[in-house]
């Protein structure tokens, strides 16, 4: 959500691996180096 509006939706793995919205890309870029969201860890296990 950005400014109270949904900017991206879809399966979590797709949102994390191929974000379409610029805001989502900026949020993911803010993760600490080497951090991997749990949803991606589960998808690759």
Short mmCIF file of N, CA, C and O in Angstrom, two decimals:
data_model
loop_
_atom_site.label_atom_id
_atom_site.label_comp_id
_atom_site.label_asym_id
_atom_site.label_seq_id
_atom_site.Cartn_x
_atom_site.Cartn_y
_atom_site.Cartn_z
N UNK A 1 0.84 -1.17 0.00
CA UNK A 1 0.00 0.00 0.00
C UNK A 1 0.88 1.24 0.00
O UNK A 1 1.92 1.28 0.64
N UNK A 2 0.43 2.19 -0.75
CA UNK A 2 1.10 3.49 -0.80
C UNK A 2 0.02 4.55 -0.70
O UNK A 2 -0.92 4.57 -1.51
N UNK A 3 0.15 5.40 0.30
CA UNK A 3 -0.85 6.46 0.52
C UNK A 3 -2.26 5.90 0.63
O UNK A 3 -3.21 6.47 0.11
N UNK A 4 -2.40 4.74 1.29
CA UNK A 4 -3.71 4.15 1.50
C UNK A 4 -4.28 3.41 0.31
O UNK A 4 -5.43 2.99 0.34
N UNK A 5 -3.51 3.22 -0.74
CA UNK A 5 -4.00 2.51 -1.94
C UNK A 5 -3.14 1.29 -2.23
O UNK A 5 -1.92 1.33 -2.08
N UNK A 6 -3.80 0.24 -2.67
CA UNK A 6 -3.08 -0.97 -3.07
C UNK A 6 -2.36 -0.67 -4.38
O UNK A 6 -2.98 -0.23 -5.35
N UNK A 7 -1.04 -0.87 -4.40
CA UNK A 7 -0.29 -0.59 -5.62
C UNK A 7 0.14 -1.87 -6.33
O UNK A 7 0.54 -1.83 -7.48
N UNK A 8 0.04 -3.00 -5.61
CA UNK A 8 0.45 -4.26 -6.23
C UNK A 8 -0.22 -5.40 -5.49
O UNK A 8 -0.38 -5.37 -4.28
N UNK A 9 -0.63 -6.41 -6.24
CA UNK A 9 -1.20 -7.60 -5.63
C UNK A 9 -0.84 -8.79 -6.51
O UNK A 9 -0.46 -8.64 -7.67
N UNK A 10 -0.96 -9.96 -5.93
CA UNK A 10 -0.65 -11.18 -6.65
C UNK A 10 -0.02 -12.18 -5.71
O UNK A 10 0.14 -11.90 -4.52
N UNK A 11 0.37 -13.33 -6.25
CA UNK A 11 1.04 -14.31 -5.40
C UNK A 11 2.31 -13.71 -4.80
O UNK A 11 3.06 -13.00 -5.49
N UNK A 12 2.54 -13.97 -3.52
CA UNK A 12 3.66 -13.37 -2.81
C UNK A 12 4.99 -13.61 -3.51
O UNK A 12 5.81 -12.70 -3.63
N UNK A 13 5.21 -14.82 -3.98
CA UNK A 13 6.49 -15.12 -4.63
C UNK A 13 6.69 -14.24 -5.86
O UNK A 13 7.78 -13.72 -6.08
N UNK A 14 5.63 -14.02 -6.62
CA UNK A 14 5.73 -13.17 -7.82
C UNK A 14 5.99 -11.71 -7.45
O UNK A 14 6.79 -11.03 -8.09
N UNK A 15 5.32 -11.24 -6.41
CA UNK A 15 5.50 -9.85 -5.99
C UNK A 15 6.94 -9.63 -5.52
O UNK A 15 7.56 -8.62 -5.83
N UNK A 16 7.49 -10.61 -4.80
CA UNK A 16 8.86 -10.46 -4.28
C UNK A 16 9.92 -10.67 -5.35
O UNK A 16 10.98 -10.06 -5.31
N UNK A 17 9.66 -11.53 -6.34
CA UNK A 17 10.68 -11.81 -7.35
C UNK A 17 10.59 -10.92 -8.58
O UNK A 17 11.60 -10.71 -9.26
N UNK A 18 9.40 -10.40 -8.87
CA UNK A 18 9.24 -9.56 -10.05
C UNK A 18 8.24 -8.44 -9.76
O UNK A 18 7.17 -8.38 -10.37
N UNK A 19 8.58 -7.53 -8.85
CA UNK A 19 7.64 -6.46 -8.51
C UNK A 19 7.41 -5.53 -9.71
O UNK A 19 8.36 -5.15 -10.39
N UNK A 20 6.16 -5.20 -9.93
CA UNK A 20 5.82 -4.34 -11.06
C UNK A 20 5.76 -2.86 -10.65
O UNK A 20 6.07 -1.98 -11.45
N UNK A 21 5.35 -2.61 -9.41
CA UNK A 21 5.18 -1.23 -8.96
C UNK A 21 6.49 -0.64 -8.46
O UNK A 21 7.23 -1.28 -7.73
N UNK A 22 6.79 0.59 -8.84
CA UNK A 22 8.01 1.25 -8.36
C UNK A 22 8.09 1.29 -6.83
O UNK A 22 9.15 1.10 -6.26
N UNK A 23 6.96 1.51 -6.16
CA UNK A 23 6.96 1.58 -4.70
C UNK A 23 7.38 0.24 -4.11
O UNK A 23 8.16 0.19 -3.16
N UNK A 24 6.88 -0.86 -4.66
CA UNK A 24 7.26 -2.19 -4.18
C UNK A 24 8.75 -2.42 -4.38
O UNK A 24 9.43 -2.95 -3.50
N UNK A 25 9.27 -2.01 -5.52
CA UNK A 25 10.72 -2.17 -5.77
C UNK A 25 11.53 -1.38 -4.76
O UNK A 25 12.55 -1.86 -4.26
N UNK A 26 11.07 -0.17 -4.41
CA UNK A 26 11.79 0.63 -3.41
C UNK A 26 11.73 -0.02 -2.03
O UNK A 26 12.73 -0.03 -1.30
N UNK A 27 10.58 -0.57 -1.67
CA UNK A 27 10.48 -1.25 -0.38
C UNK A 27 11.42 -2.44 -0.31
O UNK A 27 12.12 -2.65 0.68
N UNK A 28 11.46 -3.24 -1.37
CA UNK A 28 12.34 -4.41 -1.38
C UNK A 28 13.81 -4.00 -1.38
O UNK A 28 14.65 -4.68 -0.77
N UNK A 29 14.12 -2.91 -2.02
CA UNK A 29 15.50 -2.42 -2.03
C UNK A 29 15.95 -1.96 -0.65
O UNK A 29 17.15 -1.92 -0.36
N UNK A 30 15.00 -1.65 0.22
CA UNK A 30 15.32 -1.19 1.57
C UNK A 30 15.64 -2.33 2.53
O UNK A 30 16.09 -2.08 3.64
N UNK A 31 15.44 -3.57 2.11
CA UNK A 31 15.78 -4.70 2.97
C UNK A 31 17.28 -4.74 3.20
O UNK A 31 18.06 -4.40 2.30
N UNK A 32 17.70 -5.18 4.37
CA UNK A 32 19.14 -5.29 4.63
C UNK A 32 19.79 -6.26 3.63
O UNK A 32 19.15 -7.21 3.17
N UNK A 33 21.04 -6.01 3.31
CA UNK A 33 21.77 -6.87 2.38
C UNK A 33 21.74 -8.30 2.89
O UNK A 33 21.95 -8.57 4.07
N UNK A 34 21.43 -9.22 2.01
CA UNK A 34 21.40 -10.64 2.35
C UNK A 34 20.09 -11.11 2.95
O UNK A 34 19.90 -12.29 3.15
N UNK A 35 19.18 -10.19 3.24
CA UNK A 35 17.89 -10.58 3.82
C UNK A 35 17.05 -11.26 2.74
O UNK A 35 17.06 -10.86 1.58
N UNK A 36 16.36 -12.31 3.14
CA UNK A 36 15.48 -13.01 2.22
C UNK A 36 14.14 -13.19 2.91
O UNK A 36 14.07 -13.82 3.97
N UNK A 37 13.06 -12.65 2.34
CA UNK A 37 11.75 -12.79 2.95
C UNK A 37 11.39 -14.28 3.14
O UNK A 37 11.76 -15.11 2.31
N UNK A 38 10.68 -14.59 4.21
CA UNK A 38 10.32 -15.97 4.52
C UNK A 38 9.57 -16.63 3.37
O UNK A 38 9.77 -17.81 3.11
N UNK A 39 8.75 -15.89 2.66
CA UNK A 39 7.99 -16.48 1.57
C UNK A 39 8.91 -17.04 0.48
O UNK A 39 8.61 -18.05 -0.13
N UNK A 40 10.04 -16.41 0.28
CA UNK A 40 11.00 -16.90 -0.72
C UNK A 40 11.76 -18.10 -0.18
O UNK A 40 12.09 -19.03 -0.94
N UNK A 41 12.06 -18.11 1.09
CA UNK A 41 12.74 -19.26 1.70
C UNK A 41 11.86 -20.49 1.59
O UNK A 41 12.34 -21.58 1.27
N UNK A 42 10.56 -20.34 1.83
CA UNK A 42 9.62 -21.46 1.76
C UNK A 42 9.49 -21.95 0.32
O UNK A 42 9.38 -23.14 0.08
N UNK A 43 9.50 -21.05 -0.64
CA UNK A 43 9.32 -21.42 -2.05
C UNK A 43 10.50 -22.19 -2.59
O UNK A 43 10.36 -22.99 -3.50
N UNK A 44 11.69 -21.95 -2.04
CA UNK A 44 12.88 -22.62 -2.54
C UNK A 44 13.24 -23.85 -1.72
O UNK A 44 14.20 -24.55 -2.06
N UNK A 45 12.49 -24.12 -0.66
CA UNK A 45 12.80 -25.28 0.22
C UNK A 45 12.28 -26.56 -0.36
O UNK A 45 11.50 -26.67 -1.21
#
